[in-house]
PDB file of C-alpha atoms in Angstrom:
ATOM      1  CA  UNK A   1      90.060  98.192  95.551  1.00  0.00           C
ATOM      2  CA  UNK A   2      88.716 101.464  94.337  1.00  0.00           C
ATOM      3  CA  UNK A   3      91.214 104.176  95.084  1.00  0.00           C
ATOM      4  CA  UNK A   4      88.712 106.424  96.887  1.00  0.00           C
ATOM      5  CA  UNK A   5      87.886 103.587  99.276  1.00  0.00           C
ATOM      6  CA  UNK A   6      91.447 103.860 100.602  1.00  0.00           C
ATOM      7  CA  UNK A   7      90.529 107.252 102.047  1.00  0.00           C
ATOM      8  CA  UNK A   8      88.100 105.621 104.515  1.00  0.00           C
ATOM      9  CA  UNK A   9      90.801 104.549 107.008  1.00  0.00           C
ATOM     10  CA  UNK A  10      92.553 107.918 106.565  1.00  0.00           C
ATOM     11  CA  UNK A  11      89.434 109.766 107.701  1.00  0.00           C
ATOM     12  CA  UNK A  12      88.717 107.266 110.467  1.00  0.00           C
ATOM     13  CA  UNK A  13      92.269 107.524 111.830  1.00  0.00           C
ATOM     14  CA  UNK A  14      92.235 111.326 111.725  1.00  0.00           C
ATOM     15  CA  UNK A  15      88.914 111.308 113.564  1.00  0.00           C
ATOM     16  CA  UNK A  16      90.433 108.984 116.185  1.00  0.00           C
ATOM     17  CA  UNK A  17      92.623 111.764 117.580  1.00  0.00           C
ATOM     18  CA  UNK A  18      89.466 113.250 119.124  1.00  0.00           C
ATOM     19  CA  UNK A  19      88.198 111.961 122.488  1.00  0.00           C
ATOM     20  CA  UNK A  20      85.450 109.568 121.363  1.00  0.00           C
ATOM     21  CA  UNK A  21      83.578 106.636 122.899  1.00  0.00           C
ATOM     22  CA  UNK A  22      85.361 103.294 123.247  1.00  0.00           C
ATOM     23  CA  UNK A  23      83.057 101.730 120.642  1.00  0.00           C
ATOM     24  CA  UNK A  24      84.546 103.928 117.942  1.00  0.00           C
ATOM     25  CA  UNK A  25      88.078 102.772 118.731  1.00  0.00           C
ATOM     26  CA  UNK A  26      86.910  99.150 118.702  1.00  0.00           C
ATOM     27  CA  UNK A  27      85.400  99.718 115.247  1.00  0.00           C
ATOM     28  CA  UNK A  28      88.621 101.473 114.192  1.00  0.00           C
ATOM     29  CA  UNK A  29      90.654  98.380 115.129  1.00  0.00           C
ATOM     30  CA  UNK A  30      88.570  96.210 112.790  1.00  0.00           C
ATOM     31  CA  UNK A  31      88.703  98.773 110.005  1.00  0.00           C
ATOM     32  CA  UNK A  32      92.458  99.403 110.133  1.00  0.00           C
ATOM     33  CA  UNK A  33      93.304  95.721 110.551  1.00  0.00           C
ATOM     34  CA  UNK A  34      91.151  94.748 107.552  1.00  0.00           C
ATOM     35  CA  UNK A  35      92.553  97.455 105.267  1.00  0.00           C
ATOM     36  CA  UNK A  36      96.104  96.705 106.444  1.00  0.00           C
ATOM     37  CA  UNK A  37      95.804  93.015 105.681  1.00  0.00           C
ATOM     38  CA  UNK A  38      94.322  93.736 102.276  1.00  0.00           C
ATOM     39  CA  UNK A  39      97.094  96.200 101.410  1.00  0.00           C
ATOM     40  CA  UNK A  40      99.777  93.837 102.709  1.00  0.00           C
ATOM     41  CA  UNK A  41      98.424  91.250 100.289  1.00  0.00           C
ATOM     42  CA  UNK A  42      98.321  93.781  97.438  1.00  0.00           C
ATOM     43  CA  UNK A  43     101.867  95.039  98.056  1.00  0.00           C
ATOM     44  CA  UNK A  44     103.222  91.496  98.244  1.00  0.00           C
ATOM     45  CA  UNK A  45     102.039  91.084  94.652  1.00  0.00           C
ATOM     46  CA  UNK A  46      99.565  88.352  95.538  1.00  0.00           C
ATOM     47  CA  UNK A  47     101.812  86.589  98.091  1.00  0.00           C
ATOM     48  CA  UNK A  48     104.753  86.035  95.756  1.00  0.00           C
ATOM     49  CA  UNK A  49     107.268  88.205  97.641  1.00  0.00           C
ATOM     50  CA  UNK A  50     107.730  90.129 100.878  1.00  0.00           C
ATOM     51  CA  UNK A  51     108.409  93.873 100.563  1.00  0.00           C
ATOM     52  CA  UNK A  52     108.935  96.703 103.035  1.00  0.00           C
ATOM     53  CA  UNK A  53     105.400  97.955 102.464  1.00  0.00           C
ATOM     54  CA  UNK A  54     104.050  94.463 103.079  1.00  0.00           C
ATOM     55  CA  UNK A  55     105.834  94.344 106.432  1.00  0.00           C
ATOM     56  CA  UNK A  56     104.600  97.840 107.287  1.00  0.00           C
ATOM     57  CA  UNK A  57     100.972  96.885 106.689  1.00  0.00           C
ATOM     58  CA  UNK A  58     101.401  93.601 108.574  1.00  0.00           C
ATOM     59  CA  UNK A  59     102.802  95.532 111.554  1.00  0.00           C
ATOM     60  CA  UNK A  60      99.825  97.884 111.386  1.00  0.00           C
ATOM     61  CA  UNK A  61      97.465  94.894 111.330  1.00  0.00           C
ATOM     62  CA  UNK A  62      99.129  93.553 114.476  1.00  0.00           C
ATOM     63  CA  UNK A  63      98.972  96.915 116.286  1.00  0.00           C
ATOM     64  CA  UNK A  64      95.295  97.490 115.459  1.00  0.00           C
ATOM     65  CA  UNK A  65      94.390  93.818 115.924  1.00  0.00           C
ATOM     66  CA  UNK A  66      90.878  93.636 117.451  1.00  0.00           C
ATOM     67  CA  UNK A  67      91.183  89.999 118.587  1.00  0.00           C
ATOM     68  CA  UNK A  68      94.262  90.426 120.804  1.00  0.00           C
ATOM     69  CA  UNK A  69      94.409  94.213 121.245  1.00  0.00           C
ATOM     70  CA  UNK A  70      97.581  96.115 122.024  1.00  0.00           C
ATOM     71  CA  UNK A  71      96.975  98.593 124.832  1.00  0.00           C
ATOM     72  CA  UNK A  72      98.976 101.835 124.749  1.00  0.00           C
ATOM     73  CA  UNK A  73      98.483 105.238 126.344  1.00  0.00           C
ATOM     74  CA  UNK A  74      96.502 107.944 124.559  1.00  0.00           C
ATOM     75  CA  UNK A  75      99.570 109.937 123.527  1.00  0.00           C
ATOM     76  CA  UNK A  76     101.116 106.912 121.800  1.00  0.00           C
ATOM     77  CA  UNK A  77      97.908 106.164 119.916  1.00  0.00           C
ATOM     78  CA  UNK A  78      97.705 109.813 118.872  1.00  0.00           C
ATOM     79  CA  UNK A  79     101.088 109.558 117.127  1.00  0.00           C
ATOM     80  CA  UNK A  80     100.356 106.096 115.703  1.00  0.00           C
ATOM     81  CA  UNK A  81      96.962 107.187 114.350  1.00  0.00           C
ATOM     82  CA  UNK A  82      98.514 110.133 112.522  1.00  0.00           C
ATOM     83  CA  UNK A  83     101.371 108.003 111.168  1.00  0.00           C
ATOM     84  CA  UNK A  84      98.960 105.292 109.989  1.00  0.00           C
ATOM     85  CA  UNK A  85      96.754 107.903 108.315  1.00  0.00           C
ATOM     86  CA  UNK A  86      99.825 109.098 106.430  1.00  0.00           C
ATOM     87  CA  UNK A  87     100.694 105.552 105.386  1.00  0.00           C
ATOM     88  CA  UNK A  88      97.167 104.917 104.111  1.00  0.00           C
ATOM     89  CA  UNK A  89      97.282 108.268 102.325  1.00  0.00           C
ATOM     90  CA  UNK A  90     100.440 107.099 100.571  1.00  0.00           C
ATOM     91  CA  UNK A  91      98.649 103.886  99.522  1.00  0.00           C
ATOM     92  CA  UNK A  92      95.856 106.007  98.048  1.00  0.00           C
ATOM     93  CA  UNK A  93      98.376 108.191  96.210  1.00  0.00           C
ATOM     94  CA  UNK A  94     100.284 105.138  94.975  1.00  0.00           C
ATOM     95  CA  UNK A  95      97.107 103.471  93.681  1.00  0.00           C
ATOM     96  CA  UNK A  96      96.026 106.679  91.927  1.00  0.00           C
ATOM     97  CA  UNK A  97      99.466 107.029  90.362  1.00  0.00           C
ATOM     98  CA  UNK A  98      99.491 103.429  89.102  1.00  0.00           C
ATOM     99  CA  UNK A  99      95.955 103.804  87.707  1.00  0.00           C
ATOM    100  CA  UNK A 100      97.019 106.843  85.676  1.00  0.00           C
ATOM    101  CA  UNK A 101     100.131 105.025  84.442  1.00  0.00           C
ATOM    102  CA  UNK A 102      98.090 102.095  83.132  1.00  0.00           C
ATOM    103  CA  UNK A 103      95.675 104.394  81.285  1.00  0.00           C
ATOM    104  CA  UNK A 104      98.482 105.998  79.284  1.00  0.00           C
ATOM    105  CA  UNK A 105      99.328 103.698  76.419  1.00  0.00           C
ATOM    106  CA  UNK A 106     102.145 104.282  73.949  1.00  0.00           C
ATOM    107  CA  UNK A 107     101.129 105.007  70.374  1.00  0.00           C
ATOM    108  CA  UNK A 108     101.881 102.341  67.821  1.00  0.00           C
ATOM    109  CA  UNK A 109     104.175 103.557  65.043  1.00  0.00           C
TER     110      UNK A 109
END
Protein backbone atom coordinates (compact mmCIF):
# COMPACT_ATOMS: atom_id res chain seq x y z
CA UNK A 1 0.00 0.00 0.00
CA UNK A 2 1.33 3.40 -0.82
CA UNK A 3 2.36 5.12 2.37
CA UNK A 4 0.31 8.27 1.71
CA UNK A 5 -2.83 6.15 1.36
CA UNK A 6 -2.47 5.28 5.06
CA UNK A 7 -3.28 8.90 5.87
CA UNK A 8 -6.85 8.48 4.54
CA UNK A 9 -8.20 6.77 7.69
CA UNK A 10 -6.26 9.25 9.87
CA UNK A 11 -8.08 12.18 8.27
CA UNK A 12 -11.42 10.38 8.28
CA UNK A 13 -11.10 9.50 11.98
CA UNK A 14 -10.09 13.04 12.93
CA UNK A 15 -13.06 14.37 10.99
CA UNK A 16 -15.32 11.93 12.86
CA UNK A 17 -14.97 13.88 16.11
CA UNK A 18 -17.24 16.53 14.57
CA UNK A 19 -21.04 16.10 14.72
CA UNK A 20 -21.76 14.73 11.24
CA UNK A 21 -24.60 12.81 9.59
CA UNK A 22 -25.00 9.11 10.35
CA UNK A 23 -24.04 8.21 6.77
CA UNK A 24 -20.51 9.47 7.36
CA UNK A 25 -20.05 7.23 10.39
CA UNK A 26 -21.40 4.26 8.41
CA UNK A 27 -18.84 4.99 5.68
CA UNK A 28 -16.16 5.38 8.38
CA UNK A 29 -16.92 1.88 9.69
CA UNK A 30 -16.25 0.36 6.26
CA UNK A 31 -13.12 2.43 5.76
CA UNK A 32 -11.54 1.71 9.15
CA UNK A 33 -12.47 -1.98 9.07
CA UNK A 34 -10.95 -2.42 5.59
CA UNK A 35 -7.70 -0.62 6.44
CA UNK A 36 -7.47 -2.45 9.77
CA UNK A 37 -7.84 -5.85 8.17
CA UNK A 38 -5.27 -4.99 5.53
CA UNK A 39 -2.77 -3.76 8.12
CA UNK A 40 -3.40 -6.78 10.35
CA UNK A 41 -2.46 -8.95 7.38
CA UNK A 42 0.62 -6.83 6.65
CA UNK A 43 1.84 -6.85 10.26
CA UNK A 44 1.35 -10.61 10.53
CA UNK A 45 3.92 -10.93 7.75
CA UNK A 46 1.46 -12.51 5.34
CA UNK A 47 -0.30 -14.69 7.95
CA UNK A 48 2.82 -16.47 9.19
CA UNK A 49 2.72 -15.16 12.77
CA UNK A 50 0.54 -13.21 15.19
CA UNK A 51 2.02 -10.00 16.63
CA UNK A 52 0.76 -7.31 18.99
CA UNK A 53 0.13 -4.95 16.08
CA UNK A 54 -1.83 -7.67 14.29
CA UNK A 55 -4.08 -8.08 17.32
CA UNK A 56 -4.47 -4.31 17.63
CA UNK A 57 -5.66 -3.98 14.04
CA UNK A 58 -7.95 -7.00 14.39
CA UNK A 59 -9.52 -5.40 17.48
CA UNK A 60 -10.01 -2.18 15.53
CA UNK A 61 -11.66 -4.14 12.71
CA UNK A 62 -14.08 -5.67 15.22
CA UNK A 63 -14.90 -2.31 16.84
CA UNK A 64 -15.53 -0.55 13.51
CA UNK A 65 -17.22 -3.61 11.98
CA UNK A 66 -20.04 -2.39 9.68
CA UNK A 67 -21.81 -5.77 9.49
CA UNK A 68 -22.40 -6.24 13.23
CA UNK A 69 -21.79 -2.73 14.58
CA UNK A 70 -20.71 -2.00 18.13
CA UNK A 71 -22.82 0.80 19.60
CA UNK A 72 -21.13 3.10 22.12
CA UNK A 73 -21.89 6.60 23.37
CA UNK A 74 -20.46 9.64 21.60
CA UNK A 75 -17.81 10.31 24.24
CA UNK A 76 -16.41 6.78 23.92
CA UNK A 77 -16.24 7.03 20.14
CA UNK A 78 -14.51 10.40 20.46
CA UNK A 79 -11.66 8.80 22.43
CA UNK A 80 -11.56 5.70 20.21
CA UNK A 81 -11.49 7.77 17.02
CA UNK A 82 -8.52 9.79 18.27
CA UNK A 83 -6.69 6.67 19.46
CA UNK A 84 -7.31 4.88 16.15
CA UNK A 85 -6.09 7.92 14.22
CA UNK A 86 -2.89 7.77 16.25
CA UNK A 87 -2.49 4.06 15.53
CA UNK A 88 -2.96 4.59 11.80
CA UNK A 89 -0.52 7.49 11.96
CA UNK A 90 2.02 5.12 13.49
CA UNK A 91 1.42 2.66 10.62
CA UNK A 92 2.10 5.47 8.16
CA UNK A 93 5.28 6.44 10.01
CA UNK A 94 6.39 2.80 10.22
CA UNK A 95 5.82 2.25 6.49
CA UNK A 96 7.71 5.44 5.62
CA UNK A 97 10.58 4.40 7.88
CA UNK A 98 10.81 0.92 6.35
CA UNK A 99 10.69 2.38 2.82
CA UNK A 100 13.65 4.63 3.59
CA UNK A 101 15.56 1.72 5.14
CA UNK A 102 15.16 -0.41 2.02
CA UNK A 103 16.36 2.40 -0.26
CA UNK A 104 19.66 2.71 1.61
CA UNK A 105 21.96 -0.01 0.36
CA UNK A 106 25.42 -0.70 1.74
CA UNK A 107 28.33 -0.02 -0.59
CA UNK A 108 30.22 -3.01 -1.87
CA UNK A 109 33.90 -2.96 -0.91
